[in-house]
PDB file of C-alpha atoms and ligand atoms in Angstrom:
ATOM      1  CA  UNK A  20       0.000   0.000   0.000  1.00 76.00           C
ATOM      2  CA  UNK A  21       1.308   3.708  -0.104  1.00 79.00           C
ATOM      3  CA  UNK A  22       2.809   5.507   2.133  1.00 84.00           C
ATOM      4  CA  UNK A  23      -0.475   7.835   3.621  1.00 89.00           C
ATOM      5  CA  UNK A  24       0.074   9.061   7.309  1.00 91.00           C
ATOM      6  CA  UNK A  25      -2.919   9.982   9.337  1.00 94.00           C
ATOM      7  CA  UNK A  26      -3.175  13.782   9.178  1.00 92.00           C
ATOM      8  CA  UNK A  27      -4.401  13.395  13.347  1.00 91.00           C
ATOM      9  CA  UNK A  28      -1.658  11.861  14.624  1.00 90.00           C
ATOM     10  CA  UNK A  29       1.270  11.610  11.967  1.00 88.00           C
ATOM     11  CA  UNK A  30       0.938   7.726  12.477  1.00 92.00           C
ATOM     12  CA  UNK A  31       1.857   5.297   8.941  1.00 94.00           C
ATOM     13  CA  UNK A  32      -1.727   4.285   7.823  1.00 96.00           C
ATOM     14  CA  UNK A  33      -2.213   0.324   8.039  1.00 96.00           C
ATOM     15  CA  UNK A  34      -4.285  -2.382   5.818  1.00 95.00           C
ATOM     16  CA  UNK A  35      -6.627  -4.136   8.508  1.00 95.00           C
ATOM     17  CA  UNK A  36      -8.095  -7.250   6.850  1.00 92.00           C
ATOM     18  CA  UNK A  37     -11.607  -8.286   7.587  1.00 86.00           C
ATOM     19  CA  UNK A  38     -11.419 -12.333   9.681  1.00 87.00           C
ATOM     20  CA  UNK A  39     -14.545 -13.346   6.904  1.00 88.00           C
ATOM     21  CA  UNK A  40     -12.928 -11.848   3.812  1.00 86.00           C
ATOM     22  CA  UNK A  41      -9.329 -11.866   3.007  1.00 86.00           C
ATOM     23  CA  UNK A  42      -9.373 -10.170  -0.384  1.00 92.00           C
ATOM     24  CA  UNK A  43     -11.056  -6.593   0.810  1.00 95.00           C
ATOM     25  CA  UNK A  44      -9.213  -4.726   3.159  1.00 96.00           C
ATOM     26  CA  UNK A  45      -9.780  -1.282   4.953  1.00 96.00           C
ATOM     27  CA  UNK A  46      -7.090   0.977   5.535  1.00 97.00           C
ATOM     28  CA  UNK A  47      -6.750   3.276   8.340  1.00 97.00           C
ATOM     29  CA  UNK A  48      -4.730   4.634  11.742  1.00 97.00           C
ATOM     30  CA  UNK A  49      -4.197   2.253  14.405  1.00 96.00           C
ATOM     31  CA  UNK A  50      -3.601   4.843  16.959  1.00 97.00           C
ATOM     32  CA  UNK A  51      -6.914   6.771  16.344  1.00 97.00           C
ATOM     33  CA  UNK A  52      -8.923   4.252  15.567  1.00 96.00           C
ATOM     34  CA  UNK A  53     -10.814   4.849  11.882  1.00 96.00           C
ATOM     35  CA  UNK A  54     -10.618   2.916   8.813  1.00 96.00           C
ATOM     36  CA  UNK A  55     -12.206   3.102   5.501  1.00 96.00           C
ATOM     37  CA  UNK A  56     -14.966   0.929   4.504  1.00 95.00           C
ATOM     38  CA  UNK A  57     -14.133  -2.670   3.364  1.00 95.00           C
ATOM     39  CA  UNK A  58     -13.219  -2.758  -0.247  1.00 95.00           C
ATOM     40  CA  UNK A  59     -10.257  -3.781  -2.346  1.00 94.00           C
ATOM     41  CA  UNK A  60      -6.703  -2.644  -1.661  1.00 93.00           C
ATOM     42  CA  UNK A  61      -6.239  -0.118  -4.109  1.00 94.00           C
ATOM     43  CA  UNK A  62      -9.651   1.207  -3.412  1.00 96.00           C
ATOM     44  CA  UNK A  63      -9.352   1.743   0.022  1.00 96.00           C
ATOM     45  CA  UNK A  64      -5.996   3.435  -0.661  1.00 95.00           C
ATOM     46  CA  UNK A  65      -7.906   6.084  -2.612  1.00 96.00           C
ATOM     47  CA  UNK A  66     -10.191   6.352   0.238  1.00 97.00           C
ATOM     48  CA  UNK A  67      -8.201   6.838   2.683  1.00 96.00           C
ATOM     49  CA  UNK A  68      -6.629   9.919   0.751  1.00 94.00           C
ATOM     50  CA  UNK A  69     -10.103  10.725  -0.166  1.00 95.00           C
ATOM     51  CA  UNK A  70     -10.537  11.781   3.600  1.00 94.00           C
ATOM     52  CA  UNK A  71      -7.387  13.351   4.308  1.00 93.00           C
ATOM     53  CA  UNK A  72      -7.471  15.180   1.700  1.00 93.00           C
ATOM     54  CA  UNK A  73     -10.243  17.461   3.788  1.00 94.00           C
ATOM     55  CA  UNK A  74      -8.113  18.319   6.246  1.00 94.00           C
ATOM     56  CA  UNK A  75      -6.726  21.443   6.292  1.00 93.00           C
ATOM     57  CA  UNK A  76      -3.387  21.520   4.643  1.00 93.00           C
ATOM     58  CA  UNK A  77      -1.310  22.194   7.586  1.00 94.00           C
ATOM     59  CA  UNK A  78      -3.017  19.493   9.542  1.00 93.00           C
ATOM     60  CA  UNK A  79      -1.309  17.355   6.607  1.00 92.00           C
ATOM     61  CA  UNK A  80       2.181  18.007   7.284  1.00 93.00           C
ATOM     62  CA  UNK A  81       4.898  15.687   8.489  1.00 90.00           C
ATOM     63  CA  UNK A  82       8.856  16.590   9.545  1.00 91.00           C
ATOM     64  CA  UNK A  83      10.723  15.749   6.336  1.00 94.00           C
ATOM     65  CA  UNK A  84       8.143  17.132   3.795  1.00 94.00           C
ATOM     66  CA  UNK A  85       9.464  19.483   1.689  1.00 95.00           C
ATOM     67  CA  UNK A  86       7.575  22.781   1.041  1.00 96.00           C
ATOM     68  CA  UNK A  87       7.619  25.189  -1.870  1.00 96.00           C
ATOM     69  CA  UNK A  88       7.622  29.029   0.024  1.00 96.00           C
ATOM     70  CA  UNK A  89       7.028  31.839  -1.779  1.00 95.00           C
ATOM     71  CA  UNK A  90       9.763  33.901  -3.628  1.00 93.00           C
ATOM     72  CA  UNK A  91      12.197  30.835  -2.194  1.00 91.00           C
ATOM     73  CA  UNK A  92      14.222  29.289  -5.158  1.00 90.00           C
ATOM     74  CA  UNK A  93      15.308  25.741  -2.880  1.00 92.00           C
ATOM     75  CA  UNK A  94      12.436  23.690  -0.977  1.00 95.00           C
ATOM     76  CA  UNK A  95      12.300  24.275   2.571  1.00 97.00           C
ATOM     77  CA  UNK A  96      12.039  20.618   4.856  1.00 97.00           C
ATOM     78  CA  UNK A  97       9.306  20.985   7.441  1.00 97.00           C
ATOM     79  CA  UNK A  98      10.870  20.171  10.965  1.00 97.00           C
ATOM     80  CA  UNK A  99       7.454  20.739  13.073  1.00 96.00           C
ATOM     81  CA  UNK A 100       4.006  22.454  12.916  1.00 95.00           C
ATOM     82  CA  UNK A 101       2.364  24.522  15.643  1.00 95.00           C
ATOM     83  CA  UNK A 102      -1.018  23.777  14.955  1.00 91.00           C
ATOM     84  CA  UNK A 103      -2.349  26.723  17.144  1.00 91.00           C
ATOM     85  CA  UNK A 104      -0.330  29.177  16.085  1.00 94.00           C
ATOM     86  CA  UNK A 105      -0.362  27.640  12.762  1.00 93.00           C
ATOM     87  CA  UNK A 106       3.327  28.114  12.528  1.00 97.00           C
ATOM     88  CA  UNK A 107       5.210  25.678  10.266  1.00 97.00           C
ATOM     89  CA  UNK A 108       8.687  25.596  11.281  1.00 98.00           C
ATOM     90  CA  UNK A 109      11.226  24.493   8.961  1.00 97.00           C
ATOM     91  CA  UNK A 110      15.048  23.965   8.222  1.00 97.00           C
ATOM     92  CA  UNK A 111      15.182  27.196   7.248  1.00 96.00           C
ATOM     93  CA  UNK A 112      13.626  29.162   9.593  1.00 95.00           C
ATOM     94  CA  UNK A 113       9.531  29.327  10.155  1.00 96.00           C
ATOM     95  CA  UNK A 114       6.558  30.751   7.836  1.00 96.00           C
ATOM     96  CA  UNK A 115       3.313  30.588   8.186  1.00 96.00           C
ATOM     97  CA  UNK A 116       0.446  29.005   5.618  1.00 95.00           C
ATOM     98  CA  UNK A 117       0.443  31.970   3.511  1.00 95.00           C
ATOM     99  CA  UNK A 118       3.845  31.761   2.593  1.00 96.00           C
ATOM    100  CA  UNK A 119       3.223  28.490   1.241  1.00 97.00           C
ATOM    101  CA  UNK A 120       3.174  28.100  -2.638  1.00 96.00           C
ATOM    102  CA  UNK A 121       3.273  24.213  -3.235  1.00 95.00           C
ATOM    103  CA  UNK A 122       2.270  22.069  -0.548  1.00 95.00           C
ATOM    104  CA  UNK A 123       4.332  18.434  -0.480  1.00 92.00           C
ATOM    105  CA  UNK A 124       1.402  16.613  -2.165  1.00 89.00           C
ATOM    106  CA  UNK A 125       1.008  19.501  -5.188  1.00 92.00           C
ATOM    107  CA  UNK A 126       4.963  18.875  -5.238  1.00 89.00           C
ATOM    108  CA  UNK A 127       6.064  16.309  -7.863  1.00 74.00           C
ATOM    109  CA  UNK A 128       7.242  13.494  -6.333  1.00 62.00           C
ATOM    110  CA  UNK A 129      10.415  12.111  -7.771  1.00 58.00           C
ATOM    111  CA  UNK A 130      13.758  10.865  -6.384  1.00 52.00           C
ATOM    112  CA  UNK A 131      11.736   9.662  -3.191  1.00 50.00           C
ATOM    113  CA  UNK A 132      14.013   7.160  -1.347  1.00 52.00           C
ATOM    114  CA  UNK A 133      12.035   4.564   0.306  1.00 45.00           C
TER     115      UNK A 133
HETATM  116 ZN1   ZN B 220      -3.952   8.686  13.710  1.00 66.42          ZN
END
């Protein structure tokens, strides 16, 4: 499955297989305790984004994502987020939503070392 982390608690997202079907699957956090509904792997993949994608972007952010800032010619690599302050602080120094131009997901994603 891909690599989705649960914009709650930053946790890797997790297949769960159902005892009476082992085909279908539902994907979800562990530590928070949702899942999709049942369905087929790739399926509940899409779910799952499906729903995080309503978060609010900042709420989405995990250290090591890299973020495109505005007038900034390198990508800055988020090190934490203040949710309260809604203060993203990053290797470079800290900015705030606005400042953002591309968030990691809008960013193309090659090179990625797994
Ligand atoms: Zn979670």
């Amino acid at each position: 499955m891909k690599d989705i982390k649960c914009p709650l608690c930053g946790t890797q997202l997790k297949q769960f297989n159902d005892i009476h079907d082992t085909y279908h699957v539902r994907v979800g956090c562990q530590k928070c305790k949702w899942t999709t509904f049942l369905t087929d792997p790739e399926k509940a993949d899409q779910a799952a984004e499906a729903v995080i994608s309503k978060f609010p972007p900042i709420m989405r952010l995990n250290s090591g994502d890299k973020l495109l800032l505005e007038g900034a010619k390198d990508y800055f690599t988020v090190v934490s987020v203040e949710l309260g302050k809604a203060v993203i602080h990053t290797d470079k120094g800290y900015c705030y939503i606005d400042d953002v131009v591309k968030w990691p997901w809008e960013l193309e994603q090659k090179g990625r070392d797994e």
